[in-house]
mmCIF file of C-alpha atoms in Angstrom:
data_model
loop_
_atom_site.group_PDB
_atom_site.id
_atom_site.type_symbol
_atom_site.label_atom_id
_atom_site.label_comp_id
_atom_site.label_asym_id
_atom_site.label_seq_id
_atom_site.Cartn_x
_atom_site.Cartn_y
_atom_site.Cartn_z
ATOM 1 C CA UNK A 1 0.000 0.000 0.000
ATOM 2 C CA UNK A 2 2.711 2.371 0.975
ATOM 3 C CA UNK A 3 4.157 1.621 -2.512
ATOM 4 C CA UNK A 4 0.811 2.750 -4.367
ATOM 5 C CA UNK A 5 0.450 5.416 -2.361
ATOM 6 C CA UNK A 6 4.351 7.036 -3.396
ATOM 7 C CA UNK A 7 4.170 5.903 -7.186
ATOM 8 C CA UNK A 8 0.112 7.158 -8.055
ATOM 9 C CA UNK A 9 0.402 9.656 -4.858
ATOM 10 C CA UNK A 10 -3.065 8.949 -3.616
ATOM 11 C CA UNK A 11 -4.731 8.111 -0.707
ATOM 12 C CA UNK A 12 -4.665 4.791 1.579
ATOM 13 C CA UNK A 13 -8.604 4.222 1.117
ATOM 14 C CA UNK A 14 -8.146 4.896 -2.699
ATOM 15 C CA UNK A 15 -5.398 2.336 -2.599
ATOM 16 C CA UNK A 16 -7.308 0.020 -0.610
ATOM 17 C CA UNK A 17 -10.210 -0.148 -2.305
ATOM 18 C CA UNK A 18 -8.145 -0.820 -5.763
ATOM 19 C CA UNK A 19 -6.111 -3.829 -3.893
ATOM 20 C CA UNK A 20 -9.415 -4.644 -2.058
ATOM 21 C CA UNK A 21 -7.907 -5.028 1.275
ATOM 22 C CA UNK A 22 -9.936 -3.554 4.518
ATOM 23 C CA UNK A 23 -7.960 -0.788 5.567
ATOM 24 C CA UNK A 24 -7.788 -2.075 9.389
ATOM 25 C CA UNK A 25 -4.524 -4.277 8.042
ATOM 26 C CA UNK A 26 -2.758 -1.078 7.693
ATOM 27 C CA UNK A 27 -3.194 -0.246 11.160
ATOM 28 C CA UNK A 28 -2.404 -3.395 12.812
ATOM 29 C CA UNK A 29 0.292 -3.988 15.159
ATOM 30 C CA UNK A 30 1.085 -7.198 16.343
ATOM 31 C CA UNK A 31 2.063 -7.572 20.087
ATOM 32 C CA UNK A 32 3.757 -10.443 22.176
ATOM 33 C CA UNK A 33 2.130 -11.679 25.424
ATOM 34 C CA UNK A 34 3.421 -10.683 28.182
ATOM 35 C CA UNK A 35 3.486 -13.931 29.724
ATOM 36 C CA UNK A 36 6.166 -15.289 27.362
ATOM 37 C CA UNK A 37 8.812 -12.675 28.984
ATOM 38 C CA UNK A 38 9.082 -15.184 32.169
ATOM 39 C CA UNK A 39 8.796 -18.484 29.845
ATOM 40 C CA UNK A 40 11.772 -17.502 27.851
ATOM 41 C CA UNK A 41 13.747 -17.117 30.324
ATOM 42 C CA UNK A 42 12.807 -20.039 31.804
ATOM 43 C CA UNK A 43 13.892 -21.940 28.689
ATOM 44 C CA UNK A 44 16.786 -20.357 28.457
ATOM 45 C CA UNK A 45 17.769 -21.322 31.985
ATOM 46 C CA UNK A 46 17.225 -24.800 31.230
ATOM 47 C CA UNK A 47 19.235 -24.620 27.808
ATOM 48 C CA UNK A 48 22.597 -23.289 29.809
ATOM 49 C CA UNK A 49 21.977 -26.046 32.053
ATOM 50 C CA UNK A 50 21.212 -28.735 29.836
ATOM 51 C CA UNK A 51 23.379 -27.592 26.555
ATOM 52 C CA UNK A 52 22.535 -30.977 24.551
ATOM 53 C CA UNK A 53 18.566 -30.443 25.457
ATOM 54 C CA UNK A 54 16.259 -29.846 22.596
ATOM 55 C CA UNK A 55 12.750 -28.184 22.908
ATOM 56 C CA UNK A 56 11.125 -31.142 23.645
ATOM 57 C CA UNK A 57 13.137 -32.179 26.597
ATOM 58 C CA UNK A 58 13.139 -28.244 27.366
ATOM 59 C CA UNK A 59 9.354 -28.882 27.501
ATOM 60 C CA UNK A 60 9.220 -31.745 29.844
ATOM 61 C CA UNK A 61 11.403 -30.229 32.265
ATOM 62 C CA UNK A 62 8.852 -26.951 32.621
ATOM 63 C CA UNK A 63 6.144 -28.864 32.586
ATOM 64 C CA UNK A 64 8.022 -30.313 35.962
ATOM 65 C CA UNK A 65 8.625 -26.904 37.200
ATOM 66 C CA UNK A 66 5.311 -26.342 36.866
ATOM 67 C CA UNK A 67 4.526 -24.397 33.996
ATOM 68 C CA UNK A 68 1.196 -25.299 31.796
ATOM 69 C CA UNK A 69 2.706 -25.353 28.021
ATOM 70 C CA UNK A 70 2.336 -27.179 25.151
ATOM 71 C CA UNK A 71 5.720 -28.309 22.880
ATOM 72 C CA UNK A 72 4.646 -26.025 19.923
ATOM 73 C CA UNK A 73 4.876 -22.364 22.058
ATOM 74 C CA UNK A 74 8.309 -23.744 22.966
ATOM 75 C CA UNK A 75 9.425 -24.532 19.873
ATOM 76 C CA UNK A 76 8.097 -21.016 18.493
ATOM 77 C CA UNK A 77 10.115 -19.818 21.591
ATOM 78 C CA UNK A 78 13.014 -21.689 20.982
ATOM 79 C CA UNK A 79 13.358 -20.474 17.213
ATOM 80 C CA UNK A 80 12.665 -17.073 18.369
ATOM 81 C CA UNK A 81 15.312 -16.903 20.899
ATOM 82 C CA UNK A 82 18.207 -18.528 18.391
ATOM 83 C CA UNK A 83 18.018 -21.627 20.292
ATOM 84 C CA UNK A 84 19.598 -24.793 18.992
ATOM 85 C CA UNK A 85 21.609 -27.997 20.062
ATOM 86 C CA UNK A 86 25.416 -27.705 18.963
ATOM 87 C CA UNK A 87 26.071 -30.672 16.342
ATOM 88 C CA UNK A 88 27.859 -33.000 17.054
ATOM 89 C CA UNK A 89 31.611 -33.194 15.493
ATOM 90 C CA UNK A 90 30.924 -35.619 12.477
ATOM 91 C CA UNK A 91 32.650 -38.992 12.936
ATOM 92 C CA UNK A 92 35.111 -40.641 10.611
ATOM 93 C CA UNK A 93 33.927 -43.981 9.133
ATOM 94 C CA UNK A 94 35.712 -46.787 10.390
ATOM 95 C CA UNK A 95 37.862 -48.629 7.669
ATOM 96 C CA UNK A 96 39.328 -51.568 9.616
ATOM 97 C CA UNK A 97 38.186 -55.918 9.404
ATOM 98 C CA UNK A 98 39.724 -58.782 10.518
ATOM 99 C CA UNK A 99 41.389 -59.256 7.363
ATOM 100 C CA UNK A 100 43.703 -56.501 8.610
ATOM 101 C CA UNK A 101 44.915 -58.691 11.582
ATOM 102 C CA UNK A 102 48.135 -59.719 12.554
ATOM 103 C CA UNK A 103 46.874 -62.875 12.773
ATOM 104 C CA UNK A 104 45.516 -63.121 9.352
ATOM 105 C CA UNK A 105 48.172 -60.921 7.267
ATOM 106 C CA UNK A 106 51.412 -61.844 8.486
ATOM 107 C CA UNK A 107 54.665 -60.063 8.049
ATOM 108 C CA UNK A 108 56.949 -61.967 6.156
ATOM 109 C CA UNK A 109 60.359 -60.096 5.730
ATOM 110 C CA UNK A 110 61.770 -57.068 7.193
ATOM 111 C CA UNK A 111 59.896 -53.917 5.452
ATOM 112 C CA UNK A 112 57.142 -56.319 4.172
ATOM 113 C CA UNK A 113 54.544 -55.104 7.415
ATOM 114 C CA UNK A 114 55.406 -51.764 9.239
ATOM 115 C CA UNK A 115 52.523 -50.703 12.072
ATOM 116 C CA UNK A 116 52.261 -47.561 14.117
ATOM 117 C CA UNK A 117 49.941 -46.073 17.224
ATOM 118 C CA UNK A 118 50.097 -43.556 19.536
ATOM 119 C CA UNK A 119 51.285 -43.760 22.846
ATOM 120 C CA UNK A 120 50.663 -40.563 25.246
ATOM 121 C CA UNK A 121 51.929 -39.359 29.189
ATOM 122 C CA UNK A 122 53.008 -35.995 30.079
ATOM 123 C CA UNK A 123 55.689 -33.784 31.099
ATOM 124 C CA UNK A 124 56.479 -32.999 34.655
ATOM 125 C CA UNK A 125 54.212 -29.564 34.356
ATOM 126 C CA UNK A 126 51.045 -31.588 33.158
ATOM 127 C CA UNK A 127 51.577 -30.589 29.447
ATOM 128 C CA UNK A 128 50.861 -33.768 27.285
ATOM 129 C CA UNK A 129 53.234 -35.857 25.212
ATOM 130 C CA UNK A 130 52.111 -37.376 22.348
ATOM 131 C CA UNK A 131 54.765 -40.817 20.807
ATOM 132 C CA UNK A 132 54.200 -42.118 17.478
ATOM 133 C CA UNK A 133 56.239 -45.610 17.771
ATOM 134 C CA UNK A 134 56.648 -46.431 13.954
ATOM 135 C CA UNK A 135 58.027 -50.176 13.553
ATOM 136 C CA UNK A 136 58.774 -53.034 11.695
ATOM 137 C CA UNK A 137 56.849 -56.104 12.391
ATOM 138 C CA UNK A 138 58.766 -58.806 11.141
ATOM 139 C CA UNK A 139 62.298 -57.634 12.901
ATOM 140 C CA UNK A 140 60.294 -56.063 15.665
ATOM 141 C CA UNK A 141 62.582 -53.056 15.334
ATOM 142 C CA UNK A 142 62.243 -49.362 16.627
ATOM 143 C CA UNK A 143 62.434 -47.514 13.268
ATOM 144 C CA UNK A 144 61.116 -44.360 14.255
ATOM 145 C CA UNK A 145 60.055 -42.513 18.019
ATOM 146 C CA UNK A 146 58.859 -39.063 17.081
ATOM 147 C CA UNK A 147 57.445 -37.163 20.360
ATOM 148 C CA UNK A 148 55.152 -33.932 20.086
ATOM 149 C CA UNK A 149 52.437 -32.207 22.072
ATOM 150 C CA UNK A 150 49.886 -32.639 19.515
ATOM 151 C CA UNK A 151 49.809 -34.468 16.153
ATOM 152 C CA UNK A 152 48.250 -34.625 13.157
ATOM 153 C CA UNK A 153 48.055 -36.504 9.915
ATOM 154 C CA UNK A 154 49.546 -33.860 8.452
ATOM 155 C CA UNK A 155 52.550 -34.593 11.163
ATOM 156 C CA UNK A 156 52.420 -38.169 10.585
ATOM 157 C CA UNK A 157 52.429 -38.047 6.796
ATOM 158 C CA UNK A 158 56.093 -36.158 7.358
ATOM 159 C CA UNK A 159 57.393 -38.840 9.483
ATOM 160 C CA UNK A 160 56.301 -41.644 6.980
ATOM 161 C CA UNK A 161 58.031 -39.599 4.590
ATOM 162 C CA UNK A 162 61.372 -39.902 6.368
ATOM 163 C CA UNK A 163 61.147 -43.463 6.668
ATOM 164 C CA UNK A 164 60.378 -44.283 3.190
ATOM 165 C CA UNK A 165 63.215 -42.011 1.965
ATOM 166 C CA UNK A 166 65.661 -44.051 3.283
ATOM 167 C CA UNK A 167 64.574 -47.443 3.433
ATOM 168 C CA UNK A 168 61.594 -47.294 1.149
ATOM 169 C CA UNK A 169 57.892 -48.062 0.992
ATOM 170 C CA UNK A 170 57.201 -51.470 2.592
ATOM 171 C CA UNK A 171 53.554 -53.311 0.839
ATOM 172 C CA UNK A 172 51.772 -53.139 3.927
ATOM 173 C CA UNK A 173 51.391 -50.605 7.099
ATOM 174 C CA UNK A 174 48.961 -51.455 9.868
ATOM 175 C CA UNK A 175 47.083 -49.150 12.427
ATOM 176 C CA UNK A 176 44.028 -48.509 14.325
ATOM 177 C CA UNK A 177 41.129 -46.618 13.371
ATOM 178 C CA UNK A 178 42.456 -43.324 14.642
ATOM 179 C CA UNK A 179 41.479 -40.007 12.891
ATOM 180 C CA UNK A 180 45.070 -38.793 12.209
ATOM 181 C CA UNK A 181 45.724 -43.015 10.818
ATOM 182 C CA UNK A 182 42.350 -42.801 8.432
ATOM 183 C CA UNK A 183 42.716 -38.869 7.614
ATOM 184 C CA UNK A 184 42.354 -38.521 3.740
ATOM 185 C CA UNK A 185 45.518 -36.797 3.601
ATOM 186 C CA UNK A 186 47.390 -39.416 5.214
ATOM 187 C CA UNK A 187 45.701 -42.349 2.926
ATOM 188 C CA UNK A 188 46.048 -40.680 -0.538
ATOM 189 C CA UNK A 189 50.091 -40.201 0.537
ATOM 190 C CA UNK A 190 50.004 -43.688 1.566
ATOM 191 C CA UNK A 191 48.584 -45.031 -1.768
ATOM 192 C CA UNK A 192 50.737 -42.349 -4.040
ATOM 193 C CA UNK A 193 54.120 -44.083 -2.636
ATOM 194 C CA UNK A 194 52.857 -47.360 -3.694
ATOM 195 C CA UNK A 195 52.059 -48.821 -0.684
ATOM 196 C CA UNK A 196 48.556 -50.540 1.460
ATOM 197 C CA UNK A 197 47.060 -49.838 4.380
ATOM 198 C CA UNK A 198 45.774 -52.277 7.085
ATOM 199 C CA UNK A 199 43.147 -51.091 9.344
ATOM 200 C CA UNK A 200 41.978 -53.374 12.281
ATOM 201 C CA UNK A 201 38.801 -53.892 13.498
ATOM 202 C CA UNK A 202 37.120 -50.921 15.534
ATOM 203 C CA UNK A 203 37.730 -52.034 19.336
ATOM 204 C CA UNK A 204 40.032 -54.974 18.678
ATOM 205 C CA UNK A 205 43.586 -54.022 19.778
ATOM 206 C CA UNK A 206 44.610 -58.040 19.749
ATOM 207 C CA UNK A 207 44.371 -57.663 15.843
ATOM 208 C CA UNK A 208 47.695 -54.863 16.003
ATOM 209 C CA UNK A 209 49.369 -57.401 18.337
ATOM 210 C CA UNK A 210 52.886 -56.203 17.889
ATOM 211 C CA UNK A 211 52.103 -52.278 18.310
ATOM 212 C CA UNK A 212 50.138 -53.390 21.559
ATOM 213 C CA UNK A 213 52.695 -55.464 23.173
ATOM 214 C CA UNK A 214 55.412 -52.270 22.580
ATOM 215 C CA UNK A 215 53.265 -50.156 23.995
ATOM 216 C CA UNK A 216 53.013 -52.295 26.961
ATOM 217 C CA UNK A 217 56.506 -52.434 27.235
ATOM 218 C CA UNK A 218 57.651 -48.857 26.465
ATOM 219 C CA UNK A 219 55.343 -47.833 29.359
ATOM 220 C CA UNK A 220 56.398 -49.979 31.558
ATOM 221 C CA UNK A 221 60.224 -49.509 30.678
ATOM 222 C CA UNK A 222 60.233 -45.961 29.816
ATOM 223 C CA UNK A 223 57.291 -44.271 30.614
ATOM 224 C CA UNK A 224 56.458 -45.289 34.123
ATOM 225 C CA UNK A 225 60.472 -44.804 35.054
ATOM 226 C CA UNK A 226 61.010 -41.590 33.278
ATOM 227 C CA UNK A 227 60.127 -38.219 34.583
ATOM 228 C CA UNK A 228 60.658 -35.507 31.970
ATOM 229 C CA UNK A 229 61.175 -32.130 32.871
ATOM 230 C CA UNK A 230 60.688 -30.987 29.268
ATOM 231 C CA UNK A 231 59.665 -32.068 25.273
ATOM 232 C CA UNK A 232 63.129 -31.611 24.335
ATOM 233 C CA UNK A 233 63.974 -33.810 27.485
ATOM 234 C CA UNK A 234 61.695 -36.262 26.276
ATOM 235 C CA UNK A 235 63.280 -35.972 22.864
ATOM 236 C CA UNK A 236 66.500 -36.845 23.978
ATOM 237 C CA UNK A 237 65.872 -39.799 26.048
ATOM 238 C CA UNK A 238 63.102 -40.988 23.542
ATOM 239 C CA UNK A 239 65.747 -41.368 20.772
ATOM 240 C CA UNK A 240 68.492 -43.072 23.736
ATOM 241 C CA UNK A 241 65.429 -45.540 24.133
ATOM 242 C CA UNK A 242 65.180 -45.926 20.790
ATOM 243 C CA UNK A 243 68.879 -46.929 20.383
ATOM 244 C CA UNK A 244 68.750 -49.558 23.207
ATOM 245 C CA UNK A 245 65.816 -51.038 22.143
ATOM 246 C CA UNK A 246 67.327 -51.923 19.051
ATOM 247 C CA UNK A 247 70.758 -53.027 19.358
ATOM 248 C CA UNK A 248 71.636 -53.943 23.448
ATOM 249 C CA UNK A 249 68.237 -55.401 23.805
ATOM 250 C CA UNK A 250 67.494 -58.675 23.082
ATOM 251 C CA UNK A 251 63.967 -60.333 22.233
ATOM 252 C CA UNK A 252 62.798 -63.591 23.178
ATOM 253 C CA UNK A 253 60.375 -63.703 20.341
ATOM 254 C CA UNK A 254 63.607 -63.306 17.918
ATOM 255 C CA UNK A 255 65.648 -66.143 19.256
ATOM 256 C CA UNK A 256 67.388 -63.235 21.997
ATOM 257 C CA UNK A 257 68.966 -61.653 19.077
ATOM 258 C CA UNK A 258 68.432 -57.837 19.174
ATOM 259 C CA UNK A 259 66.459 -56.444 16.724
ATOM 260 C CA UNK A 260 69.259 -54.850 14.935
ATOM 261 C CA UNK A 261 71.301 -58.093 14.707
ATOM 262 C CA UNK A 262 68.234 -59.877 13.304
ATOM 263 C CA UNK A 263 67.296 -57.376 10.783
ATOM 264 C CA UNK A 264 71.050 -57.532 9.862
ATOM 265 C CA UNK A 265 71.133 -61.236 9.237
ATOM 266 C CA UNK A 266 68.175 -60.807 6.639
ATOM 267 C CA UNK A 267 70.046 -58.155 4.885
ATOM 268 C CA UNK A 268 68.193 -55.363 5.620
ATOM 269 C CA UNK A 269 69.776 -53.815 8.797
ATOM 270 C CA UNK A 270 67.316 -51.024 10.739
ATOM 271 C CA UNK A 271 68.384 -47.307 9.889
ATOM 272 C CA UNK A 272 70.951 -46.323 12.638
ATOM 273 C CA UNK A 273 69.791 -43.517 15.214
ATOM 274 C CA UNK A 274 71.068 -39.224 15.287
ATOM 275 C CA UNK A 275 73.309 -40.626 17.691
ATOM 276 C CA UNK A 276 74.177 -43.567 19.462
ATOM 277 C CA UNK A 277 75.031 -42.564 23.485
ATOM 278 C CA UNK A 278 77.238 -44.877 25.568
ATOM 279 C CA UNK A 279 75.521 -47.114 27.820
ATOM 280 C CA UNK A 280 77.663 -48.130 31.269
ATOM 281 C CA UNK A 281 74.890 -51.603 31.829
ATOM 282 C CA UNK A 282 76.265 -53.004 28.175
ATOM 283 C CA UNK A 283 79.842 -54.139 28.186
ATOM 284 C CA UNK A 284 79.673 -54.880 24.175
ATOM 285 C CA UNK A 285 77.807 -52.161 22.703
ATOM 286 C CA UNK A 286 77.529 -52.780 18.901
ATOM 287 C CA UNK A 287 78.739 -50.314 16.528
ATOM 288 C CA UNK A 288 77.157 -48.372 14.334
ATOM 289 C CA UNK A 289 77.585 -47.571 10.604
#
């Protein structure tokens, strides 16, 4: 009406009667109740208590507290006010089977199966420590032992990187269904250098057997001994670990050989450490290349 009235510059009942409208819409103006002041704030009280509530459960609760409302005022309440559940972080689909096993897909030479999780604890100050343990199933060895506050696939993609530069891609690598393990970014590398992934099954930690029974061990031999001050402290002693580990510590499961002296009688010796530190508990250290 107010746009006939500008363009033909004539009257509201003139305009009215062409658009034959009553001329009490014009002067109309809607008003809230005055009830709803105290509702809404009742609803919003519940909402800041109960941030995963919808309206429905919103409704049941005043109903409780004694208010006498139906679900559909507090819905038009609840829309009014901007109220609304925060989603929920969408979930990665789980990739892993059985077929992914240890026990059904069996490493069969050094750099045939490689498998990797992550192990966390924290510095003396509370901050957290993430490990990523990277090794090689067959000769059980320590190939990698990369320590960080946080990681992400990005993070883990690098580290694979290293690894593959100097000893190359092995066929398989085997993990859990982690985020940072199933990330796109971390697959798509994965399949671009030629190599497969194995994911286990969701909740079956038996099927990455050798990943599960270092991680038992490196808590028990590092983690629960070690108190570190710092992440460069845990840096340094990570990669000392790392070295004994491999060469001064024998494994049962490898005929007490260490995994270094194994891996070196299949031709394929493990990737020497930044350093190798002097240890005053082995009287025949072995050398490094």
């Amino acid at each position: 009406m107010n746009h006939l009235k500008k363009v033909f510059k004539t009257s509201e009942r003139r305009a009215c009667k062409v658009m034959d409208q009553s001329r009490s819409t014009q002067r109309y103006e809607g008003t809230k109740p005055t009830s709803d002041g105290a509702l809404i704030k009742a609803i919003r009280e519940i909402a800041m208590r109960l941030p995963r509530a919808g309206y429905r459960t919103v409704t049941r609760h005043l109903r409780r507290d004694g208010w006498q409302v139906n679900k559909k005022r507090v819905h038009r309440l609840w829309k009014q006010e901007g109220l609304r559940i925060p989603p929920k972080p969408a979930r990665k689909k789980a990739r892993g089977g059985s077929e992914g096993s240890t026990q059904l897909r069996e490493a069969e030479a050094v750099d045939h199966v490689w498998s990797y999780d992550f192990i966390f604890d924290q510095t003396e100050d509370g901050g957290r420590l993430k490990w990523l343990p990277i090794l090689d199933e067959y000769s059980r060895g320590l190939m990698s032992l990369e320590v960080a506050r946080s990681m992400t696939a990005k993070d883990v993609v690098a580290q694979l990187e290293k690894l593959v530069e100097h000893r190359g891609a092995p066929q398989f690598i085997r993990s859990d269904n982690g985020p940072e393990f199933v990330a796109e970014a971390v697959r798509k590398w994965i399949k671009n250098r030629g190599f497969k992934t194995l994911f286990i099954a969701p909740g079956s930690p038996w099927q990455n057997a050798y990943s599960e029974s270092f991680n038992s061990r490196f808590r028990d031999e590092f983690l629960n001994v070690e108190l570190f001050a710092s992440l460069l402290e845990a840096e340094v002693l990570g990669e000392e670990h790392r070295y004994r580990y491999n060469h001064p510590r024998p494994h049962s499961s490898l005929g007490d050989l260490t995994p270094a002296e194994f891996a070196g009688r299949c031709a394929s010796p493990l990737r020497p450490p930044a350093f190798a530190p002097k240890h005053s508990d082995d009287s025949n250290p072995i050398k490094l290349s």
